[in-house]
CSV table of N, CA and C and ligand atoms in Angstrom, one decimal:
chain,number,residue,atom,x,y,z
A,9,MET,N,54.6,107.5,-94.4
A,9,MET,CA,54.8,105.7,-93.9
A,9,MET,C,55.8,105.1,-94.9
A,10,ALA,N,57.1,104.8,-94.4
A,10,ALA,CA,57.9,104.2,-95.2
A,10,ALA,C,57.7,103.0,-95.9
A,11,ALA,N,58.3,102.9,-97.1
A,11,ALA,CA,58.2,102.0,-98.1
A,11,ALA,C,58.6,100.5,-97.2
A,12,PRO,N,58.2,99.6,-97.6
A,12,PRO,CA,58.7,98.2,-96.8
A,12,PRO,C,59.8,98.2,-97.6
A,13,GLN,N,60.9,97.2,-96.8
A,13,GLN,CA,62.1,96.9,-97.5
A,13,GLN,C,62.1,95.7,-97.8
A,14,THR,N,62.6,95.4,-99.2
A,14,THR,CA,62.5,93.5,-99.8
A,14,THR,C,63.8,93.2,-100.0
A,15,GLN,N,64.0,92.1,-99.0
A,15,GLN,CA,65.7,91.4,-99.4
A,15,GLN,C,65.3,89.8,-100.2
A,16,THR,N,66.3,89.6,-100.4
A,16,THR,CA,66.4,88.3,-101.0
A,16,THR,C,67.0,87.3,-100.0
A,17,PRO,N,66.3,86.1,-100.4
A,17,PRO,CA,66.5,85.1,-99.5
A,17,PRO,C,67.9,85.0,-99.6
A,18,PRO,N,68.5,84.3,-98.0
A,18,PRO,CA,70.1,84.4,-98.1
A,18,PRO,C,70.4,83.1,-99.0
A,19,ALA,N,69.5,81.8,-99.1
A,19,ALA,CA,70.2,80.4,-99.8
A,19,ALA,C,70.0,81.3,-101.6
A,20,LYS,N,69.5,81.8,-101.9
A,20,LYS,CA,69.4,82.3,-103.6
A,20,LYS,C,70.7,83.3,-103.6
A,21,GLN,N,71.1,84.0,-102.4
A,21,GLN,CA,72.0,84.6,-102.5
A,21,GLN,C,73.9,84.1,-102.7
A,22,GLU,N,73.7,82.8,-101.9
A,22,GLU,CA,74.9,82.4,-102.1
A,22,GLU,C,74.8,81.1,-103.3
A,23,GLN,N,73.5,81.1,-104.2
A,23,GLN,CA,73.5,80.2,-104.9
A,23,GLN,C,74.0,80.6,-106.4
A,24,SER,N,73.5,82.3,-106.5
A,24,SER,CA,73.7,83.1,-107.9
A,24,SER,C,75.0,83.3,-108.3
A,25,GLY,N,75.4,82.7,-109.7
A,25,GLY,CA,77.3,83.2,-109.9
A,25,GLY,C,77.8,82.1,-109.4
A,26,SER,N,77.1,80.9,-108.8
A,26,SER,CA,78.6,79.7,-108.8
A,26,SER,C,78.0,78.5,-109.4
A,27,LEU,N,78.9,77.4,-109.3
A,27,LEU,CA,78.1,76.6,-109.9
A,27,LEU,C,77.2,75.4,-108.6
A,28,PRO,N,76.2,74.7,-109.2
A,28,PRO,CA,76.0,74.3,-108.2
A,28,PRO,C,76.4,72.9,-107.7
A,29,PRO,N,76.4,72.6,-106.5
A,29,PRO,CA,77.4,71.3,-105.9
A,29,PRO,C,77.3,70.4,-106.7
A,30,LEU,N,77.9,69.4,-106.9
A,30,LEU,CA,78.2,68.0,-107.2
A,30,LEU,C,77.4,67.4,-106.7
A,31,THR,N,76.8,66.2,-107.3
A,31,THR,CA,76.1,65.3,-106.7
A,31,THR,C,77.0,63.8,-106.6
A,32,ARG,N,76.8,63.4,-105.2
A,32,ARG,CA,78.0,61.9,-104.9
A,32,ARG,C,78.0,61.0,-106.9
A,33,ARG,N,77.1,61.3,-107.4
A,33,ARG,CA,76.6,60.4,-108.4
A,33,ARG,C,77.7,61.0,-109.1
A,34,GLU,N,77.7,62.1,-109.7
A,34,GLU,CA,78.5,63.1,-110.6
A,34,GLU,C,79.7,62.9,-110.3
A,35,LEU,N,80.4,63.4,-109.5
A,35,LEU,CA,81.7,62.9,-109.0
A,35,LEU,C,82.5,61.7,-109.1
A,36,LEU,N,81.6,60.8,-109.0
A,36,LEU,CA,82.0,59.2,-109.5
A,36,LEU,C,82.3,58.9,-110.7
A,37,ASN,N,81.5,59.9,-111.4
A,37,ASN,CA,81.3,59.6,-112.3
A,37,ASN,C,82.3,60.3,-113.3
A,38,TYR,N,82.7,61.2,-112.6
A,38,TYR,CA,84.2,62.3,-113.1
A,38,TYR,C,85.6,61.3,-112.7
A,39,ILE,N,85.4,60.8,-111.6
A,39,ILE,CA,86.5,60.2,-111.6
A,39,ILE,C,86.6,58.8,-112.0
A,40,TRP,N,85.9,58.4,-112.6
A,40,TRP,CA,85.6,56.5,-113.5
A,40,TRP,C,86.4,57.3,-114.9
A,41,LEU,N,85.6,58.2,-115.4
A,41,LEU,CA,86.1,59.1,-116.5
A,41,LEU,C,87.4,59.3,-116.9
A,42,GLY,N,87.6,60.1,-115.7
A,42,GLY,CA,89.3,60.3,-115.3
A,42,GLY,C,90.1,59.2,-115.6
A,43,SER,N,90.0,58.5,-114.8
A,43,SER,CA,90.9,57.1,-114.4
A,43,SER,C,90.8,56.3,-115.8
A,44,LEU,N,89.1,56.1,-116.9
A,44,LEU,CA,89.3,55.7,-117.6
A,44,LEU,C,90.5,56.3,-118.8
A,45,GLY,N,90.7,57.3,-119.0
A,45,GLY,CA,91.6,58.3,-119.9
A,45,GLY,C,92.4,58.3,-119.8
A,46,VAL,N,93.1,58.0,-118.5
A,46,VAL,CA,94.6,57.5,-118.0
A,46,VAL,C,94.8,56.6,-118.4
A,47,PHE,N,94.1,56.0,-118.2
A,47,PHE,CA,94.3,54.2,-118.7
A,47,PHE,C,94.5,54.1,-120.6
A,48,LEU,N,93.5,54.8,-121.3
A,48,LEU,CA,93.4,54.4,-122.3
A,48,LEU,C,94.9,55.5,-123.0
A,49,ALA,N,95.6,56.4,-122.3
A,49,ALA,CA,96.5,57.1,-122.8
A,49,ALA,C,97.7,56.8,-122.3
A,50,GLU,N,97.6,55.4,-121.4
A,50,GLU,CA,99.0,54.6,-121.1
A,50,GLU,C,98.9,53.4,-122.2
A,51,MET,N,98.1,53.0,-122.3
A,51,MET,CA,97.5,51.7,-123.3
A,51,MET,C,98.3,52.2,-124.9
A,52,GLY,N,97.9,53.5,-124.8
A,52,GLY,CA,98.0,54.1,-126.5
A,52,GLY,C,99.3,54.3,-126.6
A,53,GLY,N,100.3,55.0,-125.3
A,53,GLY,CA,101.9,55.0,-125.2
A,53,GLY,C,102.5,53.6,-125.8
A,54,ILE,N,102.2,52.7,-124.3
A,54,ILE,CA,102.5,51.7,-124.8
A,54,ILE,C,102.8,51.0,-126.1
A,55,GLY,N,101.5,51.0,-126.6
A,55,GLY,CA,101.2,50.6,-128.2
A,55,GLY,C,102.1,51.4,-129.2
A,56,LEU,N,102.4,52.6,-129.2
A,56,LEU,CA,103.1,53.1,-130.0
A,56,LEU,C,104.9,52.7,-129.9
A,57,ILE,N,105.0,52.4,-128.3
A,57,ILE,CA,106.3,52.1,-128.1
A,57,ILE,C,106.8,50.7,-129.1
A,58,PHE,N,105.5,49.6,-128.7
A,58,PHE,CA,105.9,48.4,-129.4
A,58,PHE,C,105.5,48.4,-130.9
A,59,ALA,N,105.2,49.6,-131.8
A,59,ALA,CA,104.8,49.3,-133.2
A,59,ALA,C,106.0,49.8,-134.0
A,60,PHE,N,107.0,50.4,-132.8
A,60,PHE,CA,108.4,50.7,-133.8
A,60,PHE,C,109.1,49.7,-133.6
A,61,PRO,N,110.1,49.4,-134.7
A,61,PRO,CA,111.1,48.3,-134.3
A,61,PRO,C,111.9,48.8,-133.4
A,62,ARG,N,112.8,48.2,-132.8
A,62,ARG,CA,113.9,48.7,-132.0
A,62,ARG,C,115.3,49.1,-132.1
A,63,PHE,N,115.2,48.4,-133.5
A,63,PHE,CA,117.0,48.5,-134.1
A,63,PHE,C,116.6,49.1,-135.3
A,64,ARG,N,117.3,50.2,-135.7
A,64,ARG,CA,117.4,50.5,-137.4
A,64,ARG,C,118.5,49.7,-137.5
A,65,GLU,N,118.8,50.3,-138.8
A,65,GLU,CA,120.0,49.5,-139.6
A,65,GLU,C,121.2,50.3,-139.3
A,66,GLY,N,122.2,49.5,-139.1
A,66,GLY,CA,123.5,49.8,-138.2
A,66,GLY,C,123.3,50.7,-136.9
A,67,GLU,N,122.5,50.0,-136.1
A,67,GLU,CA,122.2,50.8,-134.8
A,67,GLU,C,123.4,50.1,-133.5
A,68,PHE,N,123.6,48.9,-134.2
A,68,PHE,CA,124.4,48.2,-133.2
A,68,PHE,C,126.1,48.5,-133.1
A,69,GLY,N,126.7,47.9,-132.3
A,69,GLY,CA,128.1,48.2,-132.5
A,69,GLY,C,129.0,47.0,-132.2
A,70,GLY,N,130.2,46.9,-132.7
A,70,GLY,CA,131.1,45.8,-132.1
A,70,GLY,C,131.9,44.9,-132.8
A,71,LYS,N,133.0,44.4,-132.1
A,71,LYS,CA,133.7,43.8,-133.2
A,71,LYS,C,134.4,42.3,-132.2
A,72,PHE,N,134.3,41.5,-133.2
A,72,PHE,CA,134.2,40.2,-132.5
A,72,PHE,C,135.7,39.3,-132.9
A,73,THR,N,136.8,38.6,-132.2
A,73,THR,CA,137.2,38.1,-132.7
A,73,THR,C,136.8,36.2,-132.4
A,74,LEU,N,137.0,35.5,-133.8
A,74,LEU,CA,135.7,34.4,-133.9
A,74,LEU,C,136.8,33.0,-133.2
A,75,GLY,N,138.2,33.6,-133.8
A,75,GLY,CA,139.0,32.1,-133.6
A,75,GLY,C,139.5,31.8,-135.4
A,76,ALA,N,139.7,30.3,-135.5
A,76,ALA,CA,140.7,29.9,-136.6
A,76,ALA,C,139.4,29.7,-137.5
A,77,VAL,N,139.8,29.8,-138.8
A,77,VAL,CA,138.8,29.7,-139.9
A,77,VAL,C,138.0,28.2,-139.6
A,78,GLN,N,139.2,27.2,-139.6
A,78,GLN,CA,138.8,25.8,-139.5
A,78,GLN,C,138.2,25.5,-138.2
A,79,GLU,N,138.4,26.1,-137.0
A,79,GLU,CA,137.0,25.5,-136.1
A,79,GLU,C,135.9,26.3,-136.1
A,80,VAL,N,135.9,27.7,-136.4
A,80,VAL,CA,134.8,28.3,-136.3
A,80,VAL,C,133.3,28.4,-137.6
A,81,PHE,N,133.9,27.9,-138.4
A,81,PHE,CA,133.2,28.1,-139.9
A,81,PHE,C,132.1,27.2,-139.7
A,82,PRO,N,130.5,27.0,-140.0
A,82,PRO,CA,130.4,25.6,-140.6
A,82,PRO,C,130.8,25.0,-141.6
A,83,GLU,N,130.5,23.8,-141.5
A,83,GLU,CA,130.9,22.8,-142.6
A,83,GLU,C,129.9,23.0,-144.0
A,84,PRO,N,130.4,22.7,-144.8
A,84,PRO,CA,129.3,23.0,-146.2
A,84,PRO,C,127.9,22.2,-146.2
A,85,ASP,N,126.8,22.8,-146.5
A,85,ASP,CA,125.8,22.2,-146.2
A,85,ASP,C,125.0,22.0,-144.8
A,86,GLY,N,126.0,22.7,-143.8
A,86,GLY,CA,125.8,22.2,-141.7
A,86,GLY,C,124.9,23.6,-141.8
A,87,ASP,N,124.4,23.0,-140.8
A,87,ASP,CA,123.7,24.1,-139.8
A,87,ASP,C,124.3,25.6,-139.7
A,88,PRO,N,123.8,26.6,-139.3
A,88,PRO,CA,124.4,27.7,-139.0
A,88,PRO,C,125.1,27.9,-137.4
A,89,ILE,N,126.4,28.4,-137.1
A,89,ILE,CA,126.4,28.3,-135.4
A,89,ILE,C,126.3,29.3,-134.8
A,90,PRO,N,125.7,29.4,-133.9
A,90,PRO,CA,125.5,30.7,-132.9
A,90,PRO,C,126.8,31.0,-132.1
A,91,LEU,N,127.0,32.7,-132.5
A,91,LEU,CA,128.5,32.8,-131.4
A,91,LEU,C,127.3,34.0,-130.7
A,92,ASN,N,127.4,33.8,-129.2
A,92,ASN,CA,126.3,33.9,-128.3
A,92,ASN,C,126.9,35.6,-127.9
A,93,GLU,N,128.4,35.7,-127.8
A,93,GLU,CA,129.1,36.8,-127.6
A,93,GLU,C,128.7,38.0,-128.4
A,94,GLY,N,128.5,37.8,-129.6
A,94,GLY,CA,128.4,38.5,-130.9
A,94,GLY,C,126.7,39.0,-131.5
A,95,LYS,N,126.2,37.7,-130.8
A,95,LYS,CA,124.5,37.6,-130.7
A,95,LYS,C,124.4,37.3,-132.3
A,96,PHE,N,125.5,36.5,-132.7
A,96,PHE,CA,125.1,36.5,-134.5
A,96,PHE,C,125.1,34.7,-134.8
A,97,TRP,N,124.6,34.6,-136.2
A,97,TRP,CA,124.7,33.2,-136.5
A,97,TRP,C,126.0,33.0,-137.6
A,98,LEU,N,126.7,32.0,-137.6
A,98,LEU,CA,127.8,32.3,-138.7
A,98,LEU,C,127.2,31.2,-139.8
A,99,VAL,N,127.0,31.7,-140.8
A,99,VAL,CA,126.0,30.8,-141.5
A,99,VAL,C,127.4,30.6,-143.0
A,100,ARG,N,127.0,29.0,-143.7
A,100,ARG,CA,127.9,29.2,-144.9
A,100,ARG,C,126.6,28.8,-145.7
A,101,THR,N,126.5,29.5,-147.0
A,101,THR,CA,125.5,29.5,-148.0
A,101,THR,C,125.7,28.5,-148.5
A,102,GLU,N,124.9,28.5,-149.9
A,102,GLU,CA,124.9,27.2,-150.9
A,102,GLU,C,126.1,27.7,-151.6
A,103,GLU,N,126.4,28.9,-151.9
A,103,GLU,CA,127.2,29.4,-152.9
A,103,GLU,C,129.1,29.6,-152.2
A,104,ASN,N,128.8,29.0,-151.0
A,104,ASN,CA,130.0,28.5,-150.3
A,104,ASN,C,130.5,30.1,-149.6
A,105,GLN,N,129.8,31.2,-149.2
A,105,GLN,CA,130.2,32.3,-148.6
A,105,GLN,C,129.8,32.3,-147.5
A,106,ILE,N,130.8,33.0,-146.3
A,106,ILE,CA,130.4,32.8,-145.0
A,106,ILE,C,130.1,33.9,-144.6
A,107,LEU,N,128.6,34.2,-143.6
A,107,LEU,CA,128.2,35.2,-143.3
A,107,LEU,C,128.0,35.4,-141.8
A,108,ALA,N,128.1,36.6,-141.2
A,108,ALA,CA,127.4,36.5,-139.6
A,108,ALA,C,125.9,37.6,-139.9
A,109,VAL,N,125.2,36.9,-139.4
A,109,VAL,CA,123.9,37.2,-139.3
A,109,VAL,C,123.9,37.3,-137.9
A,110,TYR,N,123.2,39.1,-138.0
A,110,TYR,CA,122.9,39.1,-137.0
A,110,TYR,C,121.4,38.7,-136.2
A,111,ARG,N,121.5,38.3,-134.6
A,111,ARG,CA,120.5,37.3,-134.2
A,111,ARG,C,119.4,37.7,-133.4
A,112,VAL,N,119.6,39.5,-133.6
A,112,VAL,CA,118.5,40.1,-132.9
A,112,VAL,C,117.2,40.7,-134.2
A,113,CYS,N,116.1,40.0,-134.1
A,113,CYS,CA,115.1,40.4,-135.5
A,113,CYS,C,114.8,41.4,-134.8
A,114,THR,N,114.4,42.2,-136.6
A,114,THR,CA,114.5,43.8,-137.0
A,114,THR,C,113.1,44.0,-136.6
A,115,HIS,N,112.7,43.1,-135.9
A,115,HIS,CA,110.9,43.4,-135.5
A,115,HIS,C,110.6,44.3,-134.3
A,116,LEU,N,111.0,43.3,-133.0
A,116,LEU,CA,111.2,43.9,-132.1
A,116,LEU,C,112.1,43.8,-131.2
A,117,GLY,N,113.3,42.9,-131.9
A,117,GLY,CA,114.4,42.6,-130.9
A,117,GLY,C,114.7,41.2,-130.1
A,118,CYS,N,113.7,40.7,-131.0
A,118,CYS,CA,113.9,38.9,-130.4
A,118,CYS,C,114.9,38.3,-130.7
A,119,LEU,N,115.6,37.4,-129.9
A,119,LEU,CA,116.4,36.4,-130.5
A,119,LEU,C,116.0,35.4,-131.2
A,120,PHE,N,116.4,35.4,-132.7
A,120,PHE,CA,115.4,34.5,-133.4
A,120,PHE,C,116.6,33.2,-133.5
A,121,ASN,N,115.9,31.8,-134.2
A,121,ASN,CA,116.6,30.5,-133.9
A,121,ASN,C,116.3,29.9,-135.4
A,122,TRP,N,117.5,29.0,-135.3
A,122,TRP,CA,117.7,27.9,-137.0
A,122,TRP,C,116.4,26.9,-136.6
A,123,GLN,N,115.5,26.8,-137.3
A,123,GLN,CA,114.8,25.5,-137.6
A,123,GLN,C,115.2,24.7,-138.8
A,124,PRO,N,116.1,23.8,-138.4
A,124,PRO,CA,116.5,22.4,-139.6
A,124,PRO,C,115.8,22.2,-140.5
A,125,SER,N,114.2,21.9,-140.0
A,125,SER,CA,113.4,21.2,-140.4
A,125,SER,C,112.9,22.0,-141.5
A,126,GLU,N,112.8,23.3,-141.2
A,126,GLU,CA,112.5,24.3,-142.5
A,126,GLU,C,113.3,24.9,-143.1
A,127,HIS,N,114.5,24.8,-142.8
A,127,HIS,CA,115.5,25.4,-143.2
A,127,HIS,C,115.7,26.8,-143.5
A,128,ARG,N,115.4,27.7,-141.9
A,128,ARG,CA,115.1,28.7,-142.0
A,128,ARG,C,114.9,29.6,-140.4
A,129,PHE,N,115.7,30.9,-140.3
A,129,PHE,CA,115.4,31.2,-138.7
A,129,PHE,C,114.0,31.2,-139.0
A,130,ILE,N,113.6,31.5,-137.5
A,130,ILE,CA,112.0,31.4,-137.4
A,130,ILE,C,112.1,32.7,-135.9
A,131,CYS,N,111.4,33.2,-135.9
A,131,CYS,CA,111.4,34.6,-134.2
A,131,CYS,C,110.5,33.5,-133.7
A,132,PRO,N,110.8,33.4,-132.2
A,132,PRO,CA,109.9,32.5,-131.6
A,132,PRO,C,108.5,33.9,-131.0
A,133,CYS,N,108.6,35.1,-131.3
A,133,CYS,CA,107.9,36.2,-130.5
A,133,CYS,C,106.4,36.0,-131.5
A,134,HIS,N,107.2,36.7,-132.7
A,134,HIS,CA,105.8,37.0,-133.4
A,134,HIS,C,106.0,36.3,-134.9
A,135,GLY,N,106.8,35.0,-135.1
A,135,GLY,CA,107.0,34.2,-136.1
A,135,GLY,C,107.5,34.9,-137.1
A,136,SER,N,108.3,36.1,-137.4
A,136,SER,CA,109.1,36.6,-138.7
A,136,SER,C,110.5,35.4,-139.0
A,137,GLN,N,110.2,35.4,-140.4
A,137,GLN,CA,110.9,33.9,-141.2
A,137,GLN,C,111.9,35.0,-141.4
A,138,PHE,N,113.4,34.3,-141.6
A,138,PHE,CA,114.4,34.9,-142.7
A,138,PHE,C,115.5,33.1,-143.1
A,139,GLU,N,115.7,34.1,-144.4
A,139,GLU,CA,116.6,32.7,-145.1
A,139,GLU,C,117.7,32.8,-144.6
A,140,LEU,N,118.5,31.5,-144.7
A,140,LEU,CA,119.5,30.9,-144.5
A,140,LEU,C,120.7,32.5,-144.0
A,141,ASP,N,120.6,33.3,-145.3
A,141,ASP,CA,121.7,34.6,-145.5
A,141,ASP,C,121.0,35.7,-144.7
A,142,GLY,N,120.0,35.2,-144.4
A,142,GLY,CA,119.2,36.8,-143.6
A,142,GLY,C,118.2,37.0,-144.0
A,143,THR,N,118.0,36.8,-145.2
A,143,THR,CA,116.7,37.6,-146.1
A,143,THR,C,115.7,37.3,-145.8
A,144,TYR,N,114.8,38.6,-145.4
A,144,TYR,CA,113.5,38.5,-145.3
A,144,TYR,C,112.6,37.7,-146.3
A,145,ILE,N,111.6,36.3,-145.3
A,145,ILE,CA,110.7,35.6,-146.1
A,145,ILE,C,109.3,36.3,-145.7
A,146,THR,N,108.8,36.0,-144.5
A,146,THR,CA,107.5,36.8,-144.0
A,146,THR,C,107.6,37.3,-142.4
A,147,GLY,N,106.6,37.5,-142.3
A,147,GLY,CA,106.0,38.4,-140.3
A,147,GLY,C,106.2,39.2,-140.6
A,148,PRO,N,105.7,39.9,-139.5
A,148,PRO,CA,105.7,41.5,-139.1
A,148,PRO,C,107.1,42.1,-138.9
A,149,ALA,N,108.3,41.5,-139.2
A,149,ALA,CA,109.7,42.0,-139.5
A,149,ALA,C,109.7,43.1,-140.7
A,150,PRO,N,110.3,44.1,-140.7
A,150,PRO,CA,109.8,45.2,-141.7
A,150,PRO,C,111.1,44.9,-142.7
A,151,ARG,N,112.1,44.1,-142.4
A,151,ARG,CA,113.1,44.4,-143.8
A,151,ARG,C,114.1,42.8,-142.9
A,152,SER,N,114.8,42.6,-143.6
A,152,SER,CA,116.1,41.3,-143.5
A,152,SER,C,116.8,41.5,-142.3
A,153,ALA,N,117.5,40.7,-142.0
A,153,ALA,CA,118.1,40.6,-140.5
A,153,ALA,C,119.5,41.6,-140.9
A,154,ASP,N,120.0,41.9,-139.7
A,154,ASP,CA,121.6,42.5,-140.7
A,154,ASP,C,122.5,41.7,-140.6
A,155,ARG,N,124.0,42.0,-141.1
A,155,ARG,CA,124.6,40.8,-141.1
A,155,ARG,C,126.2,42.0,-140.6
A,156,PHE,N,126.9,41.0,-140.1
A,156,PHE,CA,128.4,41.7,-139.9
A,156,PHE,C,129.0,41.2,-141.1
A,157,VAL,N,130.6,42.3,-140.8
A,157,VAL,CA,131.5,42.1,-142.3
A,157,VAL,C,132.4,41.3,-141.4
A,158,ILE,N,132.7,40.5,-142.2
A,158,ILE,CA,133.5,39.3,-141.7
A,158,ILE,C,135.1,39.7,-142.4
A,159,GLU,N,135.9,39.6,-141.3
A,159,GLU,CA,137.6,40.1,-142.0
A,159,GLU,C,138.2,38.7,-141.6
A,160,LEU,N,139.0,38.4,-142.5
A,160,LEU,CA,140.1,37.2,-142.5
A,160,LEU,C,141.6,38.2,-142.1
A,161,VAL,N,141.5,38.5,-140.7
A,161,VAL,CA,142.8,39.1,-140.0
A,161,VAL,C,143.9,38.3,-140.3
A,162,ASP,N,144.2,37.3,-140.0
A,162,ASP,CA,145.6,36.8,-139.8
A,162,ASP,C,145.3,35.4,-140.6
A,163,PRO,N,145.9,35.7,-142.5
A,163,PRO,CA,145.4,34.1,-143.0
A,163,PRO,C,146.6,32.8,-142.6
A,164,ALA,N,147.5,33.5,-141.6
A,164,ALA,CA,148.6,32.4,-141.5
A,164,ALA,C,147.6,31.4,-140.7
A,165,SER,N,146.7,32.0,-139.6
A,165,SER,CA,146.6,31.3,-138.4
A,165,SER,C,145.0,31.3,-138.5
A,166,GLY,N,144.2,32.1,-139.5
A,166,GLY,CA,143.3,31.5,-139.8
A,166,GLY,C,142.3,32.7,-139.3
A,167,GLN,N,143.0,33.6,-138.6
A,167,GLN,CA,142.3,34.3,-137.6
A,167,GLN,C,141.2,35.4,-138.0
A,168,VAL,N,139.9,35.3,-137.7
A,168,VAL,CA,138.8,36.0,-137.9
A,168,VAL,C,138.0,37.2,-137.4
A,169,VAL,N,137.5,37.7,-137.8
A,169,VAL,CA,137.0,38.5,-137.2
A,169,VAL,C,135.7,39.3,-137.8
A,170,ALA,N,134.5,39.5,-136.9
A,170,ALA,CA,133.3,39.7,-137.1
A,170,ALA,C,132.9,41.0,-137.0
A,171,GLN,N,132.8,42.0,-138.0
A,171,GLN,CA,132.5,43.6,-137.5
A,171,GLN,C,131.1,43.9,-137.9
A,172,THR,N,130.6,44.7,-137.2
A,172,THR,CA,129.4,45.3,-138.0
A,172,THR,C,129.4,46.0,-138.7
A,173,ASP,N,128.7,46.2,-139.6
A,173,ASP,CA,128.1,47.1,-140.4
A,173,ASP,C,126.8,47.5,-141.0
A,174,LYS,N,126.8,48.4,-142.1
A,174,LYS,CA,125.2,48.7,-142.5
A,174,LYS,C,124.7,47.8,-143.2
A,175,PHE,N,125.7,47.1,-144.2
A,175,PHE,CA,125.2,46.1,-145.1
A,175,PHE,C,125.7,44.9,-144.8
A,176,GLY,N,127.2,44.6,-144.6
A,176,GLY,CA,127.7,43.1,-144.5
A,176,GLY,C,128.1,42.4,-145.6
A,177,ASN,N,129.0,42.7,-145.5
A,177,ASN,CA,129.8,41.5,-146.9
A,177,ASN,C,130.2,40.4,-146.4
A,178,PRO,N,129.9,39.7,-147.4
A,178,PRO,CA,130.4,38.2,-146.9
A,178,PRO,C,131.8,38.0,-147.7
A,179,LEU,N,132.2,36.8,-147.1
A,179,LEU,CA,133.8,36.2,-147.6
A,179,LEU,C,133.9,34.9,-147.9
A,180,GLY,N,134.1,35.0,-149.2
A,180,GLY,CA,134.0,33.9,-150.2
A,180,GLY,C,135.0,32.9,-149.1
A,181,CYS,N,134.6,31.8,-149.0
A,181,CYS,CA,135.6,31.0,-148.2
A,181,CYS,C,135.9,29.8,-149.4
A,182,THR,N,137.1,29.3,-149.2
A,182,THR,CA,137.7,28.4,-150.4
A,182,THR,C,137.9,27.1,-149.6
A,183,ARG,N,137.7,26.8,-147.6
A,183,ARG,CA,138.0,25.6,-147.6
A,183,ARG,C,137.0,24.6,-147.7
B,202,FES,FE1,108.3,40.3,-133.5
B,202,FES,FE2,110.7,38.7,-134.0
B,202,FES,S1,110.6,40.3,-132.6
B,202,FES,S2,108.7,38.6,-135.3
């Protein structure tokens, strides 16, 4: 008499060596966790972009003819004059020096404004403050404002040119 043959049930054969099928709840959990991961990665990347200053020293360039000294320089004790073409403020300091202070905030690049009542520049974005000559006072900006070199190119007509430079040297003014 032949021995009886044993056979594994078909359902057990299919399951051995493979993962159990995902339930609907597990699938939704994986999708939700994946979406959360993508969202957090995007937020982290955006945060990193905003955490670093947009401009470093001397990263901008340009040469701007301002016009005659008598027409463009601020009066003694006068408010700074904005020159929009070059994005800078023309400033006369208490020491009677003329400076071109770059209007772009060294934090994240907003254009800061002169506040006559406070006698300082204040950035509207995050509140960084700078003195009349661009020196850093307070706020998230990492350093003082940049300054342009100012050059008197034609003393006869008083034509003045402002040009970017890493340090920006003031021009003594005798007017
Ligand atoms: Fe942030 Fe000016 S851009 S303080």
